[in-house]
PDB file of C-alpha atoms in Angstrom:
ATOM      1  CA  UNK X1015      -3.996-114.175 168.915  1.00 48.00           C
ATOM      2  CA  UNK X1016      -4.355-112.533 165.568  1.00 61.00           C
ATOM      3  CA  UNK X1017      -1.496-109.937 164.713  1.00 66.00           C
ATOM      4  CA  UNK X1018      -1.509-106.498 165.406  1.00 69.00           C
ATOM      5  CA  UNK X1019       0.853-105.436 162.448  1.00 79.00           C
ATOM      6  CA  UNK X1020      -2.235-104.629 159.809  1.00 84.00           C
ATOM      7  CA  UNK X1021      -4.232-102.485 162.540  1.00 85.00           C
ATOM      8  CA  UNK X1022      -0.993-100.303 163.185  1.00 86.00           C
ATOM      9  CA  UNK X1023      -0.259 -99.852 159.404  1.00 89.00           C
ATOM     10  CA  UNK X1024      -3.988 -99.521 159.018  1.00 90.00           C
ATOM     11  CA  UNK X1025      -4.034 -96.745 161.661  1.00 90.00           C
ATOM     12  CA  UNK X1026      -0.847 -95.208 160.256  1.00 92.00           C
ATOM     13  CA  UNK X1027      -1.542 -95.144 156.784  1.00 93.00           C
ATOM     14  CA  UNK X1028      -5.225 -93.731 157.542  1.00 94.00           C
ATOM     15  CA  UNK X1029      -3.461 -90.761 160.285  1.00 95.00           C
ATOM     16  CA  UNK X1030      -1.132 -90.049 157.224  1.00 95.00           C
ATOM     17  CA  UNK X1031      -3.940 -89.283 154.649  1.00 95.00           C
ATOM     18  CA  UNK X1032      -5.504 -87.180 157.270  1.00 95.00           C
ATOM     19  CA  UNK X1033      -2.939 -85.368 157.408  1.00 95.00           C
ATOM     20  CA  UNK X1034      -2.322 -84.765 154.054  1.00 96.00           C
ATOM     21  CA  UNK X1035      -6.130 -84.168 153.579  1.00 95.00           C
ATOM     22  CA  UNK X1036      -5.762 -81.636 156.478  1.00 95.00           C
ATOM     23  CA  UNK X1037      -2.915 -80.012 154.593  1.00 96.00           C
ATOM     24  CA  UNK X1038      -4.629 -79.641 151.193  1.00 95.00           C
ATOM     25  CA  UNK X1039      -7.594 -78.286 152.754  1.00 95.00           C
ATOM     26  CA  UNK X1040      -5.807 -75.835 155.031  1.00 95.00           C
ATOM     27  CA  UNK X1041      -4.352 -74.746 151.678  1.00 95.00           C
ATOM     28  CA  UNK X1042      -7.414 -74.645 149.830  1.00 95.00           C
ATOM     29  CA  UNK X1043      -9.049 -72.529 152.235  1.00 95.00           C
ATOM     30  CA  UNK X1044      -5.756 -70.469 152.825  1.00 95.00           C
ATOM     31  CA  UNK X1045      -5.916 -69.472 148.765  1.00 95.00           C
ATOM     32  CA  UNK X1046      -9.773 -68.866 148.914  1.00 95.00           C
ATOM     33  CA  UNK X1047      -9.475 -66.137 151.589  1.00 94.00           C
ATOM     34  CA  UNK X1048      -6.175 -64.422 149.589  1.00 95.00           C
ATOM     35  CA  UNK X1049      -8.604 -64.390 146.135  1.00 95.00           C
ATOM     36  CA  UNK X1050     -11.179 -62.441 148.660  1.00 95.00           C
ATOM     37  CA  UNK X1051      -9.037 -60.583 149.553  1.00 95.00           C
ATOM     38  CA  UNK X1052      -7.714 -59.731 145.865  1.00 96.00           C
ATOM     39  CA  UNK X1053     -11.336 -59.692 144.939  1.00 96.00           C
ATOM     40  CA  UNK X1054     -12.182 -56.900 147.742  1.00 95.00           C
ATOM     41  CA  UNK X1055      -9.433 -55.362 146.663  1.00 96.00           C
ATOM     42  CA  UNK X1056      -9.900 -55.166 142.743  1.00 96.00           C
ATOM     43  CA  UNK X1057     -13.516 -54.186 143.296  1.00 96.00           C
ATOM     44  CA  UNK X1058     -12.550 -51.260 145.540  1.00 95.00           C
ATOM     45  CA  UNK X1059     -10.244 -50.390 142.480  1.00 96.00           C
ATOM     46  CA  UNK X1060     -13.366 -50.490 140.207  1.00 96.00           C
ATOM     47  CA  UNK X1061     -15.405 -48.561 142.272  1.00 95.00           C
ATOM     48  CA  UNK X1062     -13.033 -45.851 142.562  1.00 94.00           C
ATOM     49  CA  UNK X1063     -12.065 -46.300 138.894  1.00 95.00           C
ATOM     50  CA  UNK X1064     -15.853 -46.026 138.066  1.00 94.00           C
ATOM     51  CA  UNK X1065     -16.633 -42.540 140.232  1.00 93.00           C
ATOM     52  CA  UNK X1066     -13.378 -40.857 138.269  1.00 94.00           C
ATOM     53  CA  UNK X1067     -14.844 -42.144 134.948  1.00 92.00           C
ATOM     54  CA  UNK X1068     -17.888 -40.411 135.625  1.00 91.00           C
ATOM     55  CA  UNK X1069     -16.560 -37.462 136.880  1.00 89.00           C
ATOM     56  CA  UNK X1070     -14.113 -37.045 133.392  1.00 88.00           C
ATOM     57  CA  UNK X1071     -17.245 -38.064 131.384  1.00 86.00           C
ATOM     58  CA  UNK X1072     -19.417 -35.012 133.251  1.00 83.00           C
ATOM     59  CA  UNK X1073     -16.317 -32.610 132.842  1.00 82.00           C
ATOM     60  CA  UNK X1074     -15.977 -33.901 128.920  1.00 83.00           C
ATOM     61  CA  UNK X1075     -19.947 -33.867 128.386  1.00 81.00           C
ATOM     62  CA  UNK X1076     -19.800 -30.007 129.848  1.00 80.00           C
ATOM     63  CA  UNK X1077     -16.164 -28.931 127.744  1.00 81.00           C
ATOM     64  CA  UNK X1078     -17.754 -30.075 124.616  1.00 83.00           C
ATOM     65  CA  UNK X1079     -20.718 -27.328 124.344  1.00 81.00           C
ATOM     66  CA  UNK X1080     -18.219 -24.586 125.300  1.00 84.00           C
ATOM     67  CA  UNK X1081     -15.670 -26.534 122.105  1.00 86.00           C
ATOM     68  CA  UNK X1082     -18.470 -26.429 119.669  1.00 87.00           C
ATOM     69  CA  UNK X1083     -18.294 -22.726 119.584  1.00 87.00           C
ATOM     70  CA  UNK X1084     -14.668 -23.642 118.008  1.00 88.00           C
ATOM     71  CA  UNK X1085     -15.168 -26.036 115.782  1.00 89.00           C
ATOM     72  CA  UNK X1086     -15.656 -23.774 112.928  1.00 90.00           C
ATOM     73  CA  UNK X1087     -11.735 -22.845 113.146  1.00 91.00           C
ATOM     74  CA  UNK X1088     -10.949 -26.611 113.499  1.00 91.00           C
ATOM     75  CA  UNK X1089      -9.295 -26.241 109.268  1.00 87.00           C
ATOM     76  CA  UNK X1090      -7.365 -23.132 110.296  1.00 89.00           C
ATOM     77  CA  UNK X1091      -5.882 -24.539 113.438  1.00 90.00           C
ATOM     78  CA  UNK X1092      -4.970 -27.637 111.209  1.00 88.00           C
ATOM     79  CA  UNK X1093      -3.267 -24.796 108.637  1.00 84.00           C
ATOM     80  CA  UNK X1094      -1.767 -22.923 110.671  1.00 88.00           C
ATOM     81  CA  UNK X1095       0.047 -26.444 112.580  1.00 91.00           C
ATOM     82  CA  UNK X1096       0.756 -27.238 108.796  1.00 86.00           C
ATOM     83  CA  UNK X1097       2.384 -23.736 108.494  1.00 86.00           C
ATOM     84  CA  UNK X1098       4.620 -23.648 111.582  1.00 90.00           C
ATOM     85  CA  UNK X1099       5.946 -27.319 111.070  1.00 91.00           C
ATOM     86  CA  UNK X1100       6.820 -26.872 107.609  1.00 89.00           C
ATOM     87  CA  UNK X1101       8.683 -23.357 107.983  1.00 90.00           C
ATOM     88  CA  UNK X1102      10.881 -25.468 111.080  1.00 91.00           C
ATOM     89  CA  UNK X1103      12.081 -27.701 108.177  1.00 92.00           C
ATOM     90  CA  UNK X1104      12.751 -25.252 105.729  1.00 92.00           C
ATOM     91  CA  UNK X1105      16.635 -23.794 105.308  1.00 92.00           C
ATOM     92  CA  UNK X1106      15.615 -19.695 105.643  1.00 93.00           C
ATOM     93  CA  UNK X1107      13.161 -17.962 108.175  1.00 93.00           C
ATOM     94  CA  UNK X1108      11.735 -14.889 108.229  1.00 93.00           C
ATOM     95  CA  UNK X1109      14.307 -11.835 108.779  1.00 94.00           C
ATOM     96  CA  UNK X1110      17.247 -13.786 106.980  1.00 94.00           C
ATOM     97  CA  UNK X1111      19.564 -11.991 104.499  1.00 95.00           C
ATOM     98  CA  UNK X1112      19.856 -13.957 101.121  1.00 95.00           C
ATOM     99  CA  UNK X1113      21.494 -13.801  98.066  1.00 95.00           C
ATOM    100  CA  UNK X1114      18.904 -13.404  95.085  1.00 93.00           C
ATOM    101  CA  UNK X1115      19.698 -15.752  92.129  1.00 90.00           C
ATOM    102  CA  UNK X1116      19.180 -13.861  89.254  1.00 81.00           C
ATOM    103  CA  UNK X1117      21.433 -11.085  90.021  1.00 88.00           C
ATOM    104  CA  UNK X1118      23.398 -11.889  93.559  1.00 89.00           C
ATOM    105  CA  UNK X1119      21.707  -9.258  95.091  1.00 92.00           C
ATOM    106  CA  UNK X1120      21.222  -8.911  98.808  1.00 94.00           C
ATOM    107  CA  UNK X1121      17.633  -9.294 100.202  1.00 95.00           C
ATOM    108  CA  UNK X1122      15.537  -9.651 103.237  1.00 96.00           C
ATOM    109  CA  UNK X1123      13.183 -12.425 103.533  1.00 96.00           C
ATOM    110  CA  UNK X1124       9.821 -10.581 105.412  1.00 96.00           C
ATOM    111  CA  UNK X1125       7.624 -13.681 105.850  1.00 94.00           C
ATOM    112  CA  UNK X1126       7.043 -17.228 104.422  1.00 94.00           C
ATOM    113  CA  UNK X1127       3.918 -17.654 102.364  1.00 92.00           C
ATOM    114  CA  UNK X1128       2.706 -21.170 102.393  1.00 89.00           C
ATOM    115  CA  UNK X1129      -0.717 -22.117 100.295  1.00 85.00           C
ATOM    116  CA  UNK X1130      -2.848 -24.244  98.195  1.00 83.00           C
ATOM    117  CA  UNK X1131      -5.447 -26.658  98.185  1.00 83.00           C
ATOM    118  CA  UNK X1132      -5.642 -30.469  99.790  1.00 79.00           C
ATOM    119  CA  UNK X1133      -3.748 -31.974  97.089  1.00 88.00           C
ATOM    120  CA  UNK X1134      -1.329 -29.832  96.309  1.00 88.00           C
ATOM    121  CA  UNK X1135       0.446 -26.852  98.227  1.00 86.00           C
ATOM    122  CA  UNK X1136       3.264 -24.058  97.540  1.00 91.00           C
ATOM    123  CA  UNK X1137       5.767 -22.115  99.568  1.00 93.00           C
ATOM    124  CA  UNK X1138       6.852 -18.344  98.618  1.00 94.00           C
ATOM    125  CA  UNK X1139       8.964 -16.499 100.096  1.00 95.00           C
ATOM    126  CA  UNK X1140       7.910 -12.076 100.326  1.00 96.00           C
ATOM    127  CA  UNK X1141      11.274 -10.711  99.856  1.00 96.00           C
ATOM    128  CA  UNK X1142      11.910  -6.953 100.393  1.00 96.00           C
ATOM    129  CA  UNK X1143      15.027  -5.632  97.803  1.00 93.00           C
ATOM    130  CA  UNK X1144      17.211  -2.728  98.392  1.00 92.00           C
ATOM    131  CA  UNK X1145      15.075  -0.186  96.665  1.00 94.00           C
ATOM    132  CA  UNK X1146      11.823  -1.451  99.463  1.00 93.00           C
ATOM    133  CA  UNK X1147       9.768  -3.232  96.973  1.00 95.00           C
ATOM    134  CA  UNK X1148       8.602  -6.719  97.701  1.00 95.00           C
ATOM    135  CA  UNK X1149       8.693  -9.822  95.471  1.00 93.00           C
ATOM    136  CA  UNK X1150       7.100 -12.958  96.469  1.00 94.00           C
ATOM    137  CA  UNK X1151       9.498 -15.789  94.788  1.00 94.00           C
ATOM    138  CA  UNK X1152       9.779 -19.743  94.904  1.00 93.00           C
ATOM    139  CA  UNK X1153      12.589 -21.020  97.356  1.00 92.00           C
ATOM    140  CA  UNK X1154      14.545 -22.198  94.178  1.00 92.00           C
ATOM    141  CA  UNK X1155      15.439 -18.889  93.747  1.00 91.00           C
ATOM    142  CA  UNK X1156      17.227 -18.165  96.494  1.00 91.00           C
ATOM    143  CA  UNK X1157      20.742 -19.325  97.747  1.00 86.00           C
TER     144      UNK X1157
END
């Protein structure tokens, strides 16, 4: 009678990779159906992404011929941003009392006059003295 010892370990060793080979392909097909899902998922996300795209690119496509009509004032806007963050910085606004430096005397600073070209620019102050005439003078002159 032959032995019976390399059929069982035979049979247990083959019922043990089985097993594992039933376990790895559980897995396998466990991930595969979560990356469908992630895929159904994502693509959803496009298509929605895609359809508010379009609608931004329509809304975009039908602001720019009603901006065109503005684009002509494009340099003054870009002046005008220049003018109002410069004055913020500088020590006097508009309405401020100030001592003149020639002569100490008292005077009103009516508005800030900032100019020039694209390389070069200059800041005056229109001053009105006590007698209501106006003088347009550098800040240097003022403290």
């Amino acid at each position: 009678m032959e032995s019976k010892k390399p059929f069982f370990i035979t049979l247990l060793f083959s019922i043990l990779f089985l097993s594992i080979l039933s376990i790895v392909i559980y897995n396998l097909n466990k991930t595969k159906n979560e990356r469908e899902a992630k895929i159904q998922t994502l693509e959803s996300y496009l298509v929605n992404e895609s359809n508010s795209i379009e609608r931004v690119s329509k809304t975009r496509d039908s602001l720019a011929g009603q901006l065109k009509y503005f684009k002509k004032y494009e340099s003054l806007v870009d002046a005008t941003f220049f003018r109002d963050s410069t004055i913020s910085l500088l020590k006097y606004k508009a309405g401020d009392i100030v001592l003149l430096k020639p002569d100490s005397s008292k005077v009103v600073i009516k508005e800030i006059i900032i100019g020039g070209t694209q390389y070069e620019y200059y800041i005056k102050y229109k001053v009105i003295l006590k007698d209501r005439s106006q003088l347009e003078i550098t800040p240097e002159l003022l403290y």
